[in-house]
Amino acid sequence: KKTSDSIRELIGLQPTVATMVELDENNEVISQKEVQIAEINLEDKLLVKPGDKIPVDGKVVGGESYVDESMINGEPIPKVKKDGEEVFAGTINQDGVLIISALKIGSETVLSNIIRLVEKAQSSRPPVQKFANTIVTYFIPVILTIAIIVFCIWYFILGATLLFSLTCLISILVVACPCALGLATPTAVTVGVGRAAEFGILIKNGDTLENAGQIDVAAFDKTGTITEGKPEVDDVIAYGIDENELITLAASVEQNSNHPIAKAIVRKAGGLELLNTVDFENVTGKGIKAEIDGKTVLAGNKALMQSNDVEISEDILSTFDDLENQSKTIILLAVDDAVCGILSLSDKVKPNSKRTIEELHKMDIETYMLTGDNESTALSVAGDVGIDNVEAGILPENKLDIVHNIQSNGTKKVLFTGDGINDAPALTQADIGVAMGNGTDIAMESGDIVVMEGDLENVVAAVQFSQKVMRRIKENIFWAFAYNSILIPVAAGVLYPTFGIMFRPEFAGLAMALSSVTVISLSLLLKRYVPPIKRAKN
């Protein structure tokens, strides 16, 4: 079910129809028709309207627009696409009309490749061997053999009565009933999984519990996992006006845009009263232009300022460069050809990310960041939280390959945590895939563990739960072995010649029941367990 659900979600991202167009020599549309995706051939020209999904992998040959590629690279900020740039099937065109030429179709698209990677990784995962079940498999014939041997010794060699010899045989079979061994694993797993759920950690199966406590490497996606997954305003620097006025102006011109940066600026304005704008113009790849009270207001990058003949002083340029070197997104605001302020934005690191990485290091677990974002931003975030290794600017198949390479020598188990469609292959390939509960349905289907509410500390808590449950399973198995090691010889009559002690079948049955009750009671103690990372927090 896990496989079929996640694959079905991925397939649902693929559009089923597209608009095919015919262009004249000036690249103007002279005709258009709706076609099925299967009818598209290489180099066919396709029209993509705002809000539509890109139908195939292609190259832009007309128009300019922002495209949301978060399903491919996991990044929340859309990318500008113009002539000559590649676009990918399943990504979403936002605000402009694009004409693309088909480069890859059908099973050759990046999205189709992601689907294949998930299918391959899920089908190749080996089953985990159940230690307790293996013991039980051999335990029963061994006990039968012991019981028969004991009967033969008492009856044929020592000359005991048939009743006495049969009593020993039956007592051994009753006292050695493998109920406690059979209960050792499932009771601990059931209670442990239920207790973990109370902390917002959904563990999908018992195999996951066994593997999670043995990981050597923890790898993380960046956006939405280590960071919040959406930009927020960091710095507000005003020139000649106060900060509230600057934020009001910026939010007023941005309020009609759906761009994540625009939404962040409007959020920053909070309860401030926004101004009415006219002649709103979204300049793709540069910013926004509008009029407020007869004044021209620009909000965007340096290219927008330059194209509107706005001079930027050396002091402002220096501040701009300093903020840009911190891997922040910078918005300049100008009123009537004069820059009046700077806003910087960044995708903030989650408050508990650093502590999560520190706790993993205390457990001698190596850490990686695998992200589609640029290297400077990735290194900056990794430095903030203390991650050991960084792989930046990578595609979904690269994430899978890196996880596979870490696993390839057979000595390291990998936990991967992510929240996006682009993380699905790596989540499936990893020994343990942890999906953030605030992420996509596909990621949650591909993961072995779902961490609700995006609480990254629960990744550590999941590992600690696993280690605790596995310790309890081993304690249960030890108790069951100790019980059998002591009582089987007693049931066999070894104390009878010296002390006259005979272990009758009814007492053997009582002892067997007590053994099972003990194992269940030990497992139920897990209901009181609190992971150390949660105890420290409280």
XYZ file of C-alpha atoms in Angstrom:
538
model
C 0.000 0.000 0.000
C 2.846 2.368 0.874
C 4.340 1.867 -2.591
C 1.102 2.232 -4.524
C -0.058 5.312 -2.596
C 3.181 7.256 -3.020
C 3.465 6.325 -6.700
C -0.162 7.297 -7.274
C 0.482 10.699 -5.677
C 3.487 11.272 -7.921
C 1.619 10.246 -11.054
C -1.135 12.675 -10.073
C 1.342 15.544 -10.447
C 1.591 14.907 -14.179
C -0.899 16.932 -16.262
C -3.031 14.874 -18.628
C -3.610 17.494 -21.326
C -1.645 20.355 -22.878
C -2.171 23.207 -25.315
C -0.215 22.668 -28.534
C 0.418 25.738 -30.683
C 1.677 26.538 -34.153
C 4.012 29.530 -34.461
C 4.791 31.788 -37.389
C 8.286 32.927 -38.314
C 8.091 35.680 -35.669
C 7.201 33.190 -32.928
C 3.622 34.465 -32.817
C 0.838 31.962 -32.144
C -1.297 31.364 -35.246
C -3.272 28.348 -33.992
C -3.707 26.246 -30.869
C -5.432 23.020 -29.838
C -5.780 20.869 -26.732
C -4.000 17.506 -26.912
C -3.390 14.538 -24.632
C 0.098 14.328 -23.110
C 0.707 11.066 -24.984
C 0.224 12.905 -28.307
C 3.135 15.316 -27.717
C 6.291 14.747 -29.751
C 9.791 16.158 -29.359
C 10.105 19.826 -30.415
C 6.332 20.360 -30.376
C 5.479 23.880 -29.213
C 3.239 24.137 -26.156
C 1.449 27.076 -24.524
C 1.450 27.180 -20.719
C -0.931 29.642 -19.055
C -0.566 31.116 -15.541
C -1.474 28.528 -12.916
C -1.019 25.582 -15.288
C 1.428 22.730 -14.775
C 4.270 22.409 -17.260
C 3.252 19.360 -19.369
C 6.711 18.062 -20.384
C 10.376 18.866 -19.859
C 11.176 21.607 -22.323
C 12.921 24.841 -23.227
C 11.288 28.267 -23.129
C 11.015 29.765 -26.632
C 8.595 32.565 -25.813
C 7.369 34.572 -22.849
C 8.732 35.059 -19.352
C 7.324 33.919 -16.016
C 8.019 32.694 -12.518
C 7.834 28.906 -12.215
C 7.379 27.060 -8.919
C 9.949 24.238 -9.031
C 9.654 23.203 -5.378
C 8.683 19.663 -6.381
C 12.071 19.310 -8.107
C 14.482 21.279 -5.920
C 12.489 21.743 -2.705
C 13.026 25.509 -2.710
C 10.082 27.799 -1.841
C 10.994 30.785 -4.036
C 9.898 30.449 -7.697
C 12.489 30.837 -10.449
C 12.309 33.218 -13.376
C 12.096 31.379 -16.700
C 12.775 33.116 -19.995
C 14.014 32.295 -23.506
C 16.423 29.366 -23.624
C 15.873 28.183 -20.040
C 14.708 24.683 -19.112
C 11.400 23.879 -17.450
C 10.236 20.553 -16.016
C 7.035 18.532 -16.199
C 4.757 18.924 -13.174
C 6.190 22.288 -12.075
C 3.729 25.184 -11.927
C 3.761 28.297 -14.098
C 2.790 31.258 -11.941
C 2.148 34.628 -13.494
C 3.104 34.822 -17.166
C 2.390 32.978 -20.403
C 5.154 30.649 -21.599
C 5.697 28.904 -24.895
C 7.967 25.891 -24.579
C 9.541 23.432 -26.979
C 9.324 19.789 -25.837
C 12.756 18.326 -25.000
C 11.785 15.230 -22.990
C 8.441 13.475 -23.072
C 6.742 10.477 -21.491
C 9.029 8.315 -19.387
C 12.052 10.556 -20.040
C 10.923 13.558 -17.970
C 12.462 14.398 -14.597
C 9.139 13.643 -12.854
C 8.931 10.218 -14.516
C 12.485 9.583 -13.386
C 11.527 10.418 -9.783
C 8.654 7.921 -10.032
C 11.020 5.214 -11.311
C 13.522 5.919 -8.538
C 10.835 5.580 -5.851
C 9.558 2.322 -7.385
C 13.068 0.878 -7.596
C 14.072 1.876 -4.074
C 10.866 0.530 -2.533
C 11.057 -2.799 -4.330
C 14.724 -3.352 -3.441
C 14.410 -2.956 0.342
C 15.284 -6.281 2.048
C 13.036 -7.693 4.825
C 14.289 -7.431 8.402
C 14.859 -10.794 10.086
C 12.966 -11.299 13.322
C 15.377 -12.580 15.944
C 12.721 -13.765 18.380
C 10.754 -15.586 15.678
C 13.907 -17.388 14.591
C 14.510 -18.514 18.165
C 10.948 -19.825 18.473
C 11.341 -21.762 15.209
C 14.231 -23.772 16.665
C 13.024 -23.688 20.263
C 10.041 -26.031 19.868
C 11.862 -29.021 18.300
C 14.712 -28.611 20.808
C 12.283 -28.716 23.764
C 10.482 -31.749 22.311
C 13.829 -33.503 21.989
C 14.815 -32.617 25.576
C 11.453 -33.831 26.917
C 11.763 -37.190 25.138
C 15.362 -37.636 26.295
C 14.367 -36.874 29.918
C 11.515 -39.407 29.706
C 13.877 -42.068 28.351
C 16.492 -41.400 31.047
C 13.992 -41.621 33.909
C 12.037 -44.591 32.565
C 14.611 -46.727 30.775
C 17.866 -45.874 32.585
C 16.933 -44.802 36.110
C 13.946 -47.147 36.339
C 11.368 -44.558 37.419
C 7.670 -45.315 37.099
C 5.828 -44.548 33.883
C 3.695 -41.952 35.737
C 6.763 -40.153 37.108
C 8.522 -40.201 33.734
C 5.423 -38.920 31.910
C 4.973 -36.210 34.563
C 8.503 -34.942 33.884
C 7.906 -35.021 30.130
C 4.597 -33.134 30.386
C 5.999 -30.614 32.903
C 8.868 -29.788 30.534
C 6.467 -29.254 27.607
C 4.175 -27.043 29.700
C 6.821 -24.959 31.460
C 8.773 -24.449 28.222
C 5.804 -23.168 26.204
C 7.385 -20.348 24.138
C 4.621 -17.839 24.906
C 7.008 -15.451 26.648
C 9.428 -15.592 23.725
C 6.598 -15.033 21.276
C 5.330 -12.047 23.270
C 8.762 -10.466 23.817
C 8.821 -8.558 20.524
C 5.179 -7.742 19.582
C 4.160 -6.434 23.009
C 7.150 -4.084 23.232
C 6.645 -2.904 19.643
C 2.913 -2.301 20.126
C 3.368 -0.314 23.335
C 6.416 1.553 21.978
C 4.683 2.583 18.749
C 1.637 3.763 20.704
C 3.745 5.772 23.141
C 5.719 7.368 20.288
C 2.436 8.440 18.678
C 1.590 10.389 21.850
C 4.674 12.523 21.119
C 3.664 13.079 17.483
C 5.960 10.365 16.085
C 4.130 7.957 13.777
C 6.154 4.768 13.276
C 4.750 2.684 10.437
C 6.056 -0.781 11.333
C 8.169 -2.806 13.752
C 11.061 -3.174 11.310
C 11.479 0.597 11.466
C 11.880 0.455 15.247
C 14.643 -2.114 14.879
C 16.576 -0.132 12.262
C 16.155 3.376 13.704
C 18.184 2.582 16.785
C 21.144 1.403 14.709
C 21.717 4.382 12.389
C 25.208 5.734 11.774
C 24.359 8.674 9.493
C 21.505 11.206 9.607
C 20.943 13.148 6.376
C 18.553 16.085 6.029
C 16.904 18.111 3.310
C 17.287 21.838 3.986
C 14.144 23.733 3.040
C 11.177 22.913 5.263
C 13.238 20.454 7.300
C 16.196 22.338 8.784
C 14.595 25.687 7.874
C 11.003 26.915 8.106
C 10.470 26.550 4.350
C 9.294 30.091 3.672
C 11.106 33.440 3.534
C 10.689 35.976 6.336
C 11.849 39.576 6.598
C 15.103 39.907 8.561
C 16.434 43.441 8.150
C 14.506 46.689 7.638
C 16.832 49.588 6.757
C 15.182 52.932 6.051
C 16.710 56.022 4.415
C 14.944 59.323 5.104
C 11.730 57.702 6.376
C 10.877 55.642 9.452
C 10.773 51.845 9.374
C 6.987 51.547 9.653
C 6.526 53.867 6.683
C 9.038 51.795 4.700
C 7.247 48.538 5.533
C 3.861 50.106 4.723
C 5.069 51.250 1.292
C 6.677 47.899 0.509
C 3.653 45.867 1.637
C 1.267 48.153 -0.246
C 2.960 47.535 -3.599
C 3.483 43.828 -2.860
C -0.053 43.053 -1.643
C -1.307 42.158 -5.136
C 1.479 39.648 -5.811
C 1.422 35.910 -5.072
C 5.209 35.644 -4.927
C 6.486 34.150 -1.613
C 8.694 37.214 -1.057
C 5.698 39.518 -1.506
C 3.680 37.457 0.976
C 6.522 37.649 3.512
C 6.639 41.451 3.245
C 2.859 41.700 3.687
C 3.107 39.437 6.762
C 5.783 41.755 8.153
C 3.373 44.694 7.843
C 1.057 42.950 10.310
C -1.616 45.378 11.459
C -0.270 48.387 9.542
C -2.840 50.051 7.268
C -1.839 49.485 3.650
C -2.200 52.111 0.937
C -4.133 51.893 -2.310
C -2.063 51.355 -5.447
C -2.741 51.999 -9.127
C -0.968 50.958 -12.331
C 0.353 47.800 -10.658
C 2.974 46.074 -12.828
C 4.731 42.800 -12.017
C 8.100 42.956 -13.786
C 9.101 39.301 -14.073
C 12.510 38.582 -12.610
C 12.940 42.108 -11.283
C 10.147 43.158 -8.936
C 7.052 45.344 -8.804
C 6.168 48.835 -9.994
C 3.089 50.784 -8.875
C 1.786 54.268 -8.087
C 0.775 55.419 -4.615
C -0.692 58.921 -4.166
C 0.745 59.947 -7.533
C 4.257 58.740 -6.691
C 6.024 55.916 -8.521
C 7.093 53.179 -6.109
C 9.502 50.410 -7.059
C 10.168 47.264 -5.020
C 12.675 44.791 -6.397
C 16.279 44.020 -7.228
C 19.103 46.151 -8.618
C 18.057 45.333 -12.179
C 14.640 46.936 -11.556
C 16.289 50.081 -10.213
C 18.702 50.304 -13.134
C 15.981 49.807 -15.749
C 14.050 52.713 -14.198
C 17.104 55.028 -13.925
C 17.192 54.957 -10.124
C 20.614 55.846 -8.756
C 21.965 53.751 -5.888
C 24.537 55.395 -3.630
C 27.796 53.714 -2.653
C 26.643 53.390 0.971
C 23.446 51.627 -0.078
C 25.365 49.382 -2.491
C 27.778 48.452 0.290
C 24.897 47.515 2.612
C 23.258 45.596 -0.240
C 26.440 43.586 -0.874
C 26.946 42.851 2.843
C 23.443 41.420 3.137
C 23.775 39.475 -0.108
C 26.999 37.897 1.174
C 24.932 36.524 4.062
C 22.896 34.547 1.482
C 19.857 36.780 1.992
C 17.349 37.934 -0.622
C 17.461 41.736 -0.923
C 14.591 44.039 -1.921
C 15.285 47.686 -2.686
C 12.455 50.200 -2.325
C 12.470 53.447 -4.305
C 10.018 56.355 -4.436
C 10.229 58.760 -7.387
C 13.712 57.677 -8.469
C 15.245 57.725 -4.958
C 16.041 54.624 -2.897
C 14.326 54.918 0.487
C 15.021 51.559 2.014
C 16.244 47.970 1.957
C 14.464 44.831 3.105
C 16.346 41.551 3.477
C 14.683 38.159 3.644
C 15.830 34.642 4.411
C 14.428 31.205 5.084
C 14.963 31.055 8.828
C 16.455 28.039 10.572
C 13.926 26.276 12.810
C 14.506 27.038 16.509
C 15.243 23.401 17.408
C 17.412 22.481 14.396
C 20.735 23.225 16.088
C 19.830 21.262 19.218
C 18.718 18.315 17.089
C 22.085 18.172 15.316
C 23.951 18.537 18.623
C 22.019 15.602 20.114
C 22.758 13.442 17.074
C 26.474 14.229 17.398
C 26.352 13.216 21.078
C 25.023 9.861 19.859
C 28.035 9.573 17.485
C 25.793 9.954 14.438
C 27.348 11.695 11.428
C 25.214 14.398 9.755
C 24.673 15.446 6.129
C 22.654 18.150 4.390
C 21.393 17.289 0.893
C 19.741 20.246 -0.846
C 18.850 21.628 -4.237
C 19.651 25.154 -3.011
C 22.870 26.958 -3.937
C 26.119 26.140 -2.160
C 26.608 29.436 -0.311
C 23.147 29.305 1.276
C 23.544 25.618 2.121
C 26.941 26.155 3.754
C 25.595 29.106 5.734
C 22.668 27.093 7.116
C 24.861 24.049 7.798
C 27.307 26.261 9.688
C 24.503 27.720 11.796
C 23.277 24.313 12.960
C 26.574 22.380 12.951
C 25.997 19.849 10.160
C 29.174 17.952 9.175
C 28.773 17.440 5.415
C 26.970 19.451 2.729
C 25.881 18.470 -0.786
C 24.248 21.450 -2.548
C 22.651 22.135 -5.925
C 21.589 18.520 -6.380
C 18.583 16.849 -8.023
C 16.364 14.129 -6.468
C 18.326 11.322 -8.119
C 21.541 12.790 -6.673
C 20.067 12.603 -3.170
C 19.228 8.944 -3.721
C 22.715 8.254 -5.105
C 24.408 9.905 -2.113
C 22.321 7.883 0.347
C 23.075 4.713 -1.633
C 26.810 5.482 -1.707
C 26.897 5.932 2.076
C 25.150 2.572 2.447
C 27.206 0.818 -0.236
C 29.956 -0.594 1.991
C 27.299 -2.300 4.088
C 28.552 -0.943 7.408
C 26.513 2.263 7.702
C 22.787 2.651 8.185
C 21.302 5.930 6.974
C 18.352 7.934 8.252
C 17.086 10.593 5.815
C 14.666 13.354 6.775
C 12.757 15.409 4.203
C 9.411 16.991 3.420
C 9.129 17.437 -0.342
C 8.348 15.513 -3.505
C 12.007 15.770 -4.448
C 12.886 13.903 -1.230
C 10.729 10.836 -1.972
C 13.462 8.738 -3.682
C 15.986 9.353 -0.873
C 13.336 8.734 1.810
C 12.634 5.360 0.248
C 16.278 4.406 -0.327
C 17.376 5.216 3.231
C 17.301 2.526 5.907
C 14.960 4.866 7.764
C 13.001 7.587 5.964
C 11.591 10.319 8.222
C 8.953 12.557 6.635
C 8.000 15.893 8.155
C 4.276 15.960 8.900
C 3.949 19.469 7.464
C 5.360 18.273 4.123
C 3.823 16.703 1.036
C 1.624 13.601 1.058
C 4.141 11.877 -1.210
C 6.976 12.388 1.259
C 4.798 11.071 4.095
C 3.859 7.978 2.071
C 7.530 7.320 1.247
C 8.757 7.703 4.827
C 8.962 4.983 7.479
C 8.386 7.520 10.253
C 6.216 10.651 10.104
C 7.121 13.499 12.462
C 3.967 15.515 13.030
C 3.973 19.329 13.137
C 7.478 19.426 11.652
C 9.173 19.136 15.079
C 12.755 18.240 14.134
C 13.614 17.188 17.699
C 11.266 14.262 17.157
C 13.825 12.799 14.737
C 16.125 12.337 17.731
C 13.177 11.221 19.872
C 12.329 8.552 17.261
C 15.882 7.186 17.452
C 15.714 7.203 21.257
C 12.342 5.425 21.184
C 13.830 2.794 18.893
C 16.812 2.225 21.161
C 14.586 1.970 24.249
C 12.144 -0.470 22.634
C 14.970 -2.664 21.315
C 16.543 -2.734 24.794
C 13.192 -3.759 26.243
C 12.796 -6.512 23.631
C 16.247 -7.857 24.549
C 15.341 -7.691 28.249
C 12.133 -9.604 27.518
C 14.023 -12.263 25.562
C 16.649 -12.491 28.320
C 13.914 -12.976 30.926
C 12.258 -15.677 28.823
C 15.595 -17.462 28.387
C 16.456 -17.162 32.076
C 13.048 -18.520 33.021
C 13.446 -21.532 30.731
C 17.064 -22.102 31.749
C 16.056 -22.373 35.415
C 12.670 -24.106 35.238
C 13.267 -26.684 32.496
C 15.886 -28.517 34.621
C 13.516 -28.345 37.617
C 10.689 -29.752 35.483
C 13.072 -32.468 34.286
C 13.401 -33.622 37.913
C 17.051 -32.756 38.609
C 16.131 -31.685 42.168
C 14.075 -34.787 42.935
C 16.895 -37.203 43.916
C 18.445 -34.725 46.397
C 15.561 -32.593 47.654
C 12.497 -34.590 46.637
C 11.147 -31.586 44.729
C 8.825 -32.521 41.873
C 7.499 -29.851 39.451
C 3.971 -31.026 38.667
C 2.281 -29.972 35.337
C -0.251 -27.671 37.047
C 2.563 -25.687 38.721
C 4.468 -25.684 35.444
C 1.413 -24.106 33.785
C 1.232 -21.437 36.490
C 4.943 -20.656 36.077
C 4.511 -20.399 32.322
C 1.627 -17.928 32.765
C 3.663 -15.857 35.230
C 6.494 -15.695 32.712
C 4.158 -14.298 30.056
C 2.664 -11.808 32.518
C 6.177 -10.632 33.440
C 7.097 -10.028 29.793
C 3.861 -8.118 29.162
C 4.381 -6.037 32.326
C 7.913 -5.104 31.270
C 6.573 -4.016 27.873
C 3.792 -1.953 29.472
C 6.413 0.049 31.377
C 7.203 1.665 28.004
C 3.945 3.633 28.378
C 5.775 5.774 30.947
C 8.873 6.326 28.798
C 9.879 9.893 27.895
C 12.754 10.315 25.385
C 15.767 12.105 26.934
C 15.520 14.987 24.444
C 11.963 15.619 25.659
C 12.902 15.308 29.340
C 15.665 17.885 28.868
C 13.237 20.198 27.074
C 10.679 20.005 29.864
